[in-house]
CSV table of N, CA and C in Angstrom, one decimal:
chain,number,residue,atom,x,y,z
A,1,MET,N,-69.7,-113.6,-53.9
A,1,MET,CA,-69.6,-114.4,-52.3
A,1,MET,C,-70.5,-113.8,-52.0
A,2,THR,N,-71.5,-114.7,-51.4
A,2,THR,CA,-72.5,-114.5,-50.6
A,2,THR,C,-73.1,-113.6,-49.8
A,3,ALA,N,-74.1,-113.3,-49.2
A,3,ALA,CA,-74.3,-112.7,-48.3
A,3,ALA,C,-73.5,-113.6,-46.8
A,4,ASP,N,-74.3,-115.0,-46.8
A,4,ASP,CA,-73.8,-116.0,-45.7
A,4,ASP,C,-72.2,-115.9,-45.5
A,5,ASP,N,-71.2,-115.4,-46.6
A,5,ASP,CA,-70.0,-115.8,-46.5
A,5,ASP,C,-69.9,-114.2,-45.8
A,6,SER,N,-70.2,-113.3,-46.0
A,6,SER,CA,-69.6,-111.6,-45.9
A,6,SER,C,-70.1,-112.1,-44.1
A,7,LEU,N,-71.4,-112.7,-43.8
A,7,LEU,CA,-71.7,-112.5,-42.6
A,7,LEU,C,-70.6,-113.4,-41.9
A,8,SER,N,-70.1,-114.6,-42.4
A,8,SER,CA,-69.5,-115.4,-41.3
A,8,SER,C,-68.2,-115.0,-41.2
A,9,ARG,N,-67.7,-113.6,-41.7
A,9,ARG,CA,-66.1,-113.1,-41.7
A,9,ARG,C,-66.7,-112.1,-40.5
A,10,LEU,N,-67.2,-111.6,-40.1
A,10,LEU,CA,-67.9,-110.8,-39.1
A,10,LEU,C,-67.0,-111.8,-37.5
A,11,ASP,N,-67.4,-113.2,-38.2
A,11,ASP,CA,-67.2,-113.8,-36.8
A,11,ASP,C,-65.4,-114.3,-36.3
A,12,ASP,N,-64.9,-113.8,-37.1
A,12,ASP,CA,-63.8,-114.3,-37.3
A,12,ASP,C,-63.4,-112.9,-36.5
A,13,ASP,N,-62.2,-112.9,-35.9
A,13,ASP,CA,-61.2,-111.8,-34.9
A,13,ASP,C,-60.5,-111.5,-35.5
A,14,ASP,N,-59.9,-111.8,-36.4
A,14,ASP,CA,-58.6,-111.2,-37.4
A,14,ASP,C,-59.1,-110.7,-39.5
A,15,TYR,N,-60.1,-111.1,-39.2
A,15,TYR,CA,-61.1,-110.0,-40.3
A,15,TYR,C,-61.2,-108.1,-40.4
A,16,PRO,N,-60.3,-108.0,-40.9
A,16,PRO,CA,-60.8,-106.5,-41.1
A,16,PRO,C,-61.5,-105.8,-40.8
A,17,ALA,N,-62.6,-105.2,-40.2
A,17,ALA,CA,-63.8,-104.9,-40.3
A,17,ALA,C,-64.2,-103.5,-40.0
A,18,TYR,N,-63.1,-103.0,-39.0
A,18,TYR,CA,-63.8,-101.3,-38.5
A,18,TYR,C,-62.8,-100.7,-39.1
A,19,THR,N,-63.4,-99.6,-39.6
A,19,THR,CA,-62.3,-98.4,-40.1
A,19,THR,C,-61.5,-97.8,-39.3
A,20,MET,N,-60.6,-97.0,-39.1
A,20,MET,CA,-60.2,-96.3,-38.3
A,20,MET,C,-60.9,-95.3,-36.8
A,21,GLY,N,-61.7,-94.4,-37.5
A,21,GLY,CA,-62.9,-94.0,-37.0
A,21,GLY,C,-63.4,-94.4,-36.0
A,22,ARG,N,-64.2,-96.0,-36.9
A,22,ARG,CA,-64.8,-96.7,-36.0
A,22,ARG,C,-64.3,-96.9,-34.7
A,23,ALA,N,-62.8,-97.7,-35.6
A,23,ALA,CA,-61.6,-98.0,-34.3
A,23,ALA,C,-61.7,-97.5,-32.9
A,24,ALA,N,-61.0,-96.1,-33.1
A,24,ALA,CA,-60.8,-95.1,-32.2
A,24,ALA,C,-62.0,-94.7,-31.2
A,25,GLU,N,-63.1,-94.6,-32.0
A,25,GLU,CA,-64.4,-94.5,-31.5
A,25,GLU,C,-64.9,-95.6,-30.4
A,26,MET,N,-64.5,-96.2,-30.7
A,26,MET,CA,-65.1,-98.0,-29.9
A,26,MET,C,-64.0,-97.7,-28.7
A,27,LEU,N,-62.6,-97.3,-29.3
A,27,LEU,CA,-62.0,-97.5,-27.9
A,27,LEU,C,-61.6,-96.0,-27.0
A,28,GLY,N,-62.5,-95.0,-27.2
A,28,GLY,CA,-62.2,-94.5,-26.7
A,28,GLY,C,-61.0,-93.4,-26.8
A,29,THR,N,-60.8,-93.5,-28.1
A,29,THR,CA,-59.4,-92.7,-27.7
A,29,THR,C,-59.5,-92.0,-29.5
A,30,THR,N,-58.2,-91.6,-29.6
A,30,THR,CA,-58.4,-90.5,-30.8
A,30,THR,C,-57.4,-91.6,-32.2
A,31,GLN,N,-57.9,-91.8,-33.3
A,31,GLN,CA,-57.5,-91.8,-34.6
A,31,GLN,C,-55.2,-91.2,-34.3
A,32,SER,N,-55.1,-90.3,-33.7
A,32,SER,CA,-53.6,-90.6,-33.8
A,32,SER,C,-53.1,-91.6,-32.9
A,33,PHE,N,-53.9,-92.0,-31.5
A,33,PHE,CA,-53.1,-93.0,-30.8
A,33,PHE,C,-53.1,-94.0,-31.4
A,34,LEU,N,-53.9,-94.7,-33.1
A,34,LEU,CA,-54.0,-95.7,-33.0
A,34,LEU,C,-52.9,-95.8,-34.7
A,35,ARG,N,-52.4,-94.8,-34.6
A,35,ARG,CA,-51.6,-94.5,-36.1
A,35,ARG,C,-49.9,-94.8,-34.5
A,36,ALA,N,-50.0,-94.2,-33.9
A,36,ALA,CA,-48.9,-94.3,-33.1
A,36,ALA,C,-48.1,-95.9,-32.3
A,37,ILE,N,-49.2,-96.7,-32.3
A,37,ILE,CA,-49.4,-97.7,-31.7
A,37,ILE,C,-49.2,-98.7,-33.2
A,38,GLY,N,-49.3,-98.0,-34.3
A,38,GLY,CA,-49.3,-98.8,-35.8
A,38,GLY,C,-47.6,-98.3,-35.8
A,39,GLU,N,-47.1,-97.2,-35.9
A,39,GLU,CA,-45.4,-96.9,-36.0
A,39,GLU,C,-44.8,-97.7,-34.7
A,40,ALA,N,-45.4,-97.8,-33.8
A,40,ALA,CA,-44.9,-98.4,-33.0
A,40,ALA,C,-44.1,-100.3,-33.4
A,41,ARG,N,-45.1,-100.5,-34.6
A,41,ARG,CA,-45.5,-101.8,-34.6
A,41,ARG,C,-45.9,-103.1,-33.4
A,42,LEU,N,-47.1,-102.4,-33.0
A,42,LEU,CA,-47.9,-103.2,-32.3
A,42,LEU,C,-48.7,-103.7,-32.9
A,43,ILE,N,-49.5,-103.4,-33.6
A,43,ILE,CA,-50.6,-103.4,-34.6
A,43,ILE,C,-50.4,-102.9,-35.6
A,44,THR,N,-50.1,-103.8,-37.1
A,44,THR,CA,-50.1,-103.7,-38.2
A,44,THR,C,-51.3,-103.6,-39.0
A,45,PRO,N,-52.3,-102.4,-38.9
A,45,PRO,CA,-53.4,-102.5,-39.5
A,45,PRO,C,-53.3,-102.8,-41.4
A,46,LEU,N,-55.1,-103.6,-41.3
A,46,LEU,CA,-54.2,-103.8,-42.9
A,46,LEU,C,-55.2,-102.5,-43.9
A,47,ARG,N,-54.8,-102.8,-45.1
A,47,ARG,CA,-55.2,-101.2,-45.8
A,47,ARG,C,-56.6,-101.9,-46.8
A,48,SER,N,-57.4,-100.6,-46.9
A,48,SER,CA,-58.6,-100.8,-47.8
A,48,SER,C,-57.9,-101.2,-48.9
A,49,PRO,N,-58.8,-101.7,-50.5
A,49,PRO,CA,-58.3,-100.7,-51.5
A,49,PRO,C,-58.0,-99.3,-51.8
A,50,GLY,N,-58.6,-98.4,-51.1
A,50,GLY,CA,-58.3,-97.5,-51.4
A,50,GLY,C,-57.1,-96.9,-50.6
A,51,GLY,N,-56.9,-97.5,-49.3
A,51,GLY,CA,-55.5,-97.0,-48.9
A,51,GLY,C,-55.7,-96.7,-47.6
A,52,HIS,N,-57.2,-96.6,-46.7
A,52,HIS,CA,-57.6,-97.0,-46.0
A,52,HIS,C,-57.3,-98.0,-44.4
A,53,ARG,N,-57.0,-97.2,-43.3
A,53,ARG,CA,-56.6,-98.9,-42.5
A,53,ARG,C,-57.9,-98.8,-42.1
A,54,ARG,N,-57.8,-100.4,-41.3
A,54,ARG,CA,-58.8,-101.0,-41.1
A,54,ARG,C,-58.0,-102.4,-40.2
A,55,TYR,N,-59.0,-102.4,-39.2
A,55,TYR,CA,-58.7,-103.4,-38.0
A,55,TYR,C,-59.4,-104.4,-37.6
A,56,SER,N,-58.9,-105.5,-36.7
A,56,SER,CA,-60.2,-106.6,-36.6
A,56,SER,C,-60.1,-106.7,-35.0
A,57,ARG,N,-60.9,-107.1,-34.9
A,57,ARG,CA,-61.2,-107.5,-33.1
A,57,ARG,C,-60.1,-107.7,-32.0
A,58,TYR,N,-59.7,-108.6,-33.2
A,58,TYR,CA,-57.8,-108.8,-32.4
A,58,TYR,C,-57.1,-107.6,-32.2
A,59,GLN,N,-56.9,-106.6,-33.3
A,59,GLN,CA,-56.0,-105.8,-32.9
A,59,GLN,C,-56.9,-104.7,-32.4
A,60,LEU,N,-57.8,-104.9,-31.8
A,60,LEU,CA,-58.5,-103.7,-31.1
A,60,LEU,C,-58.4,-103.9,-29.6
A,61,ARG,N,-58.2,-105.4,-29.3
A,61,ARG,CA,-58.3,-106.0,-28.0
A,61,ARG,C,-56.8,-105.9,-27.8
A,62,ILE,N,-56.0,-105.6,-28.2
A,62,ILE,CA,-54.3,-105.2,-28.4
A,62,ILE,C,-54.2,-103.4,-28.1
A,63,ALA,N,-54.6,-102.9,-28.9
A,63,ALA,CA,-55.1,-101.8,-28.5
A,63,ALA,C,-56.1,-100.8,-27.5
A,64,ALA,N,-56.7,-101.5,-26.9
A,64,ALA,CA,-57.3,-101.0,-25.7
A,64,ALA,C,-56.4,-101.7,-24.6
A,65,ARG,N,-55.2,-102.8,-24.6
A,65,ARG,CA,-54.8,-102.5,-23.8
A,65,ARG,C,-53.5,-101.9,-23.7
A,66,ALA,N,-53.1,-101.3,-24.8
A,66,ALA,CA,-52.4,-100.2,-25.0
A,66,ALA,C,-52.8,-99.1,-24.0
A,67,ARG,N,-53.8,-98.5,-24.4
A,67,ARG,CA,-54.4,-97.9,-24.5
A,67,ARG,C,-55.2,-97.3,-22.6
A,68,GLU,N,-55.0,-98.5,-22.3
A,68,GLU,CA,-55.0,-99.1,-20.2
A,68,GLU,C,-53.7,-98.9,-20.3
A,69,LEU,N,-52.3,-99.1,-20.3
A,69,LEU,CA,-51.5,-98.7,-20.2
A,69,LEU,C,-51.1,-97.4,-19.7
A,70,VAL,N,-51.4,-96.7,-21.1
A,70,VAL,CA,-50.9,-95.8,-21.3
A,70,VAL,C,-52.1,-94.6,-20.1
A,71,ASP,N,-52.8,-94.6,-20.2
A,71,ASP,CA,-54.0,-93.9,-19.4
A,71,ASP,C,-53.3,-94.2,-17.6
A,72,GLN,N,-52.5,-95.3,-17.8
A,72,GLN,CA,-52.2,-95.4,-16.2
A,72,GLN,C,-50.7,-94.5,-16.0
A,73,GLY,N,-50.0,-94.2,-17.3
A,73,GLY,CA,-49.2,-92.7,-17.4
A,73,GLY,C,-48.0,-93.7,-18.1
A,74,THR,N,-47.9,-95.1,-18.1
A,74,THR,CA,-47.0,-95.7,-18.6
A,74,THR,C,-46.5,-94.9,-20.2
A,75,PRO,N,-45.1,-94.3,-20.9
A,75,PRO,CA,-45.8,-94.0,-22.3
A,75,PRO,C,-46.1,-95.3,-23.5
A,76,ILE,N,-46.2,-94.4,-24.2
A,76,ILE,CA,-46.6,-95.5,-25.5
A,76,ILE,C,-45.9,-96.4,-26.0
A,77,GLU,N,-44.1,-96.3,-26.3
A,77,GLU,CA,-43.4,-97.3,-26.5
A,77,GLU,C,-43.2,-98.1,-25.5
A,78,ALA,N,-43.2,-97.5,-24.4
A,78,ALA,CA,-42.7,-99.0,-22.9
A,78,ALA,C,-44.5,-99.5,-22.9
A,79,ALA,N,-45.6,-99.4,-23.6
A,79,ALA,CA,-46.7,-99.8,-23.4
A,79,ALA,C,-46.8,-101.0,-24.4
A,80,CYS,N,-46.5,-100.5,-25.2
A,80,CYS,CA,-46.0,-101.2,-27.2
A,80,CYS,C,-45.4,-102.8,-26.6
A,81,ARG,N,-43.9,-102.0,-25.9
A,81,ARG,CA,-43.0,-102.8,-25.4
A,81,ARG,C,-43.3,-104.0,-24.0
A,82,ILE,N,-44.4,-103.9,-23.5
A,82,ILE,CA,-44.7,-104.5,-22.6
A,82,ILE,C,-46.2,-105.6,-23.5
A,83,ILE,N,-46.4,-104.9,-24.1
A,83,ILE,CA,-48.0,-105.8,-24.3
A,83,ILE,C,-46.8,-107.2,-25.3
A,84,ILE,N,-45.9,-106.3,-26.0
A,84,ILE,CA,-45.2,-107.8,-26.9
A,84,ILE,C,-44.6,-108.7,-26.1
A,85,LEU,N,-44.1,-108.1,-25.0
A,85,LEU,CA,-43.5,-108.8,-23.6
A,85,LEU,C,-44.7,-110.1,-22.8
A,86,GLU,N,-45.9,-109.3,-22.9
A,86,GLU,CA,-47.1,-110.2,-21.8
A,86,GLU,C,-47.0,-111.5,-23.3
A,87,ASP,N,-47.8,-111.1,-24.4
A,87,ASP,CA,-47.7,-111.9,-25.8
A,87,ASP,C,-46.9,-113.1,-25.9
A,88,GLN,N,-45.1,-112.8,-25.6
A,88,GLN,CA,-44.6,-113.4,-25.7
A,88,GLN,C,-44.5,-115.0,-24.6
A,89,LEU,N,-44.7,-114.0,-23.8
A,89,LEU,CA,-44.5,-114.6,-22.3
A,89,LEU,C,-45.8,-116.0,-22.7
A,90,GLU,N,-47.0,-115.3,-22.9
A,90,GLU,CA,-48.3,-116.4,-22.7
A,90,GLU,C,-48.0,-117.2,-24.7
A,91,GLU,N,-47.1,-117.2,-24.9
A,91,GLU,CA,-47.3,-118.3,-26.2
A,91,GLU,C,-45.6,-119.2,-25.8
A,92,ALA,N,-45.2,-118.5,-24.8
A,92,ALA,CA,-44.0,-119.6,-24.1
A,92,ALA,C,-44.6,-120.6,-23.3
A,93,GLN,N,-45.5,-119.7,-22.5
A,93,GLN,CA,-46.0,-120.4,-21.5
A,93,GLN,C,-47.2,-122.4,-22.5
A,94,ARG,N,-47.8,-121.8,-23.6
A,94,ARG,CA,-48.6,-122.4,-24.3
A,94,ARG,C,-48.0,-123.6,-24.3
A,95,ILE,N,-46.4,-123.3,-25.5
A,95,ILE,CA,-45.9,-124.4,-26.0
A,95,ILE,C,-45.4,-125.2,-24.8
A,96,ASN,N,-44.9,-124.8,-23.7
A,96,ASN,CA,-44.3,-125.9,-22.2
A,96,ASN,C,-45.5,-126.6,-21.7
A,97,ALA,N,-46.9,-125.7,-22.0
A,97,ALA,CA,-47.8,-126.8,-21.1
A,97,ALA,C,-48.2,-127.9,-22.8
A,98,GLU,N,-48.1,-127.3,-23.3
A,98,GLU,CA,-47.8,-128.3,-24.9
A,98,GLU,C,-47.0,-129.4,-24.5
A,99,HIS,N,-45.6,-129.3,-24.4
A,99,HIS,CA,-44.9,-130.1,-24.2
A,99,HIS,C,-44.6,-130.8,-22.8
A,100,ARG,N,-45.4,-130.4,-21.8
A,100,ARG,CA,-45.5,-131.2,-20.8
A,100,ARG,C,-46.8,-132.2,-21.2
A,101,ARG,N,-48.1,-131.9,-21.5
A,101,ARG,CA,-48.9,-132.8,-21.8
A,101,ARG,C,-48.8,-133.8,-22.8
A,102,THR,N,-47.3,-133.7,-24.3
A,102,THR,CA,-47.0,-134.6,-25.0
A,102,THR,C,-46.2,-135.0,-24.1
A,103,ALA,N,-45.3,-134.6,-23.0
A,103,ALA,CA,-44.1,-135.3,-22.4
A,103,ALA,C,-45.0,-136.2,-21.3
A,104,GLY,N,-45.8,-135.8,-20.9
A,104,GLY,CA,-47.0,-137.2,-19.9
A,104,GLY,C,-47.1,-138.2,-20.8
A,105,SER,N,-48.0,-137.8,-21.6
A,105,SER,CA,-48.8,-139.2,-22.5
A,105,SER,C,-47.3,-139.9,-23.0
A,106,ALA,N,-46.6,-139.5,-23.1
A,106,ALA,CA,-45.3,-140.1,-23.8
A,106,ALA,C,-44.7,-141.6,-23.0
A,107,ASN,N,-44.9,-140.5,-21.6
A,107,ASN,CA,-44.6,-141.4,-20.7
A,107,ASN,C,-45.2,-141.5,-19.4
A,108,PRO,N,-46.5,-142.8,-19.4
A,108,PRO,CA,-47.5,-142.6,-18.1
A,108,PRO,C,-46.6,-142.3,-16.8
A,109,THR,N,-45.9,-143.8,-16.8
A,109,THR,CA,-45.5,-143.9,-15.6
A,109,THR,C,-44.1,-142.8,-14.7
A,110,ALA,N,-43.7,-141.8,-15.5
A,110,ALA,CA,-42.8,-141.4,-15.1
A,110,ALA,C,-43.5,-139.9,-13.9
A,111,ALA,N,-44.6,-140.2,-13.8
A,111,ALA,CA,-45.2,-139.4,-12.8
A,111,ALA,C,-44.9,-140.1,-12.1
């Protein structure tokens, strides 16, 4: 792997670039919070060859949303469920919009 390959991976939202300690520091939370949302299966960190948890930027955004809900008084399990449902709704809306675009382009006179 070249240096350019390594740098391009840092632009990848799914690349597990952050250790648990660094992730917790960036989110202003504890490592136990990250473990808890992992146990609730909100995020599943990848493991380094040594077995250490590694987090991507995408996972950190999800964890930040969970922390926001918990800080507002939502129990962690409920916060995780809310985020999962929000994600499912967003995906369903994206699929519906795509179907509307496809149907509209297939039958332009129907509008």
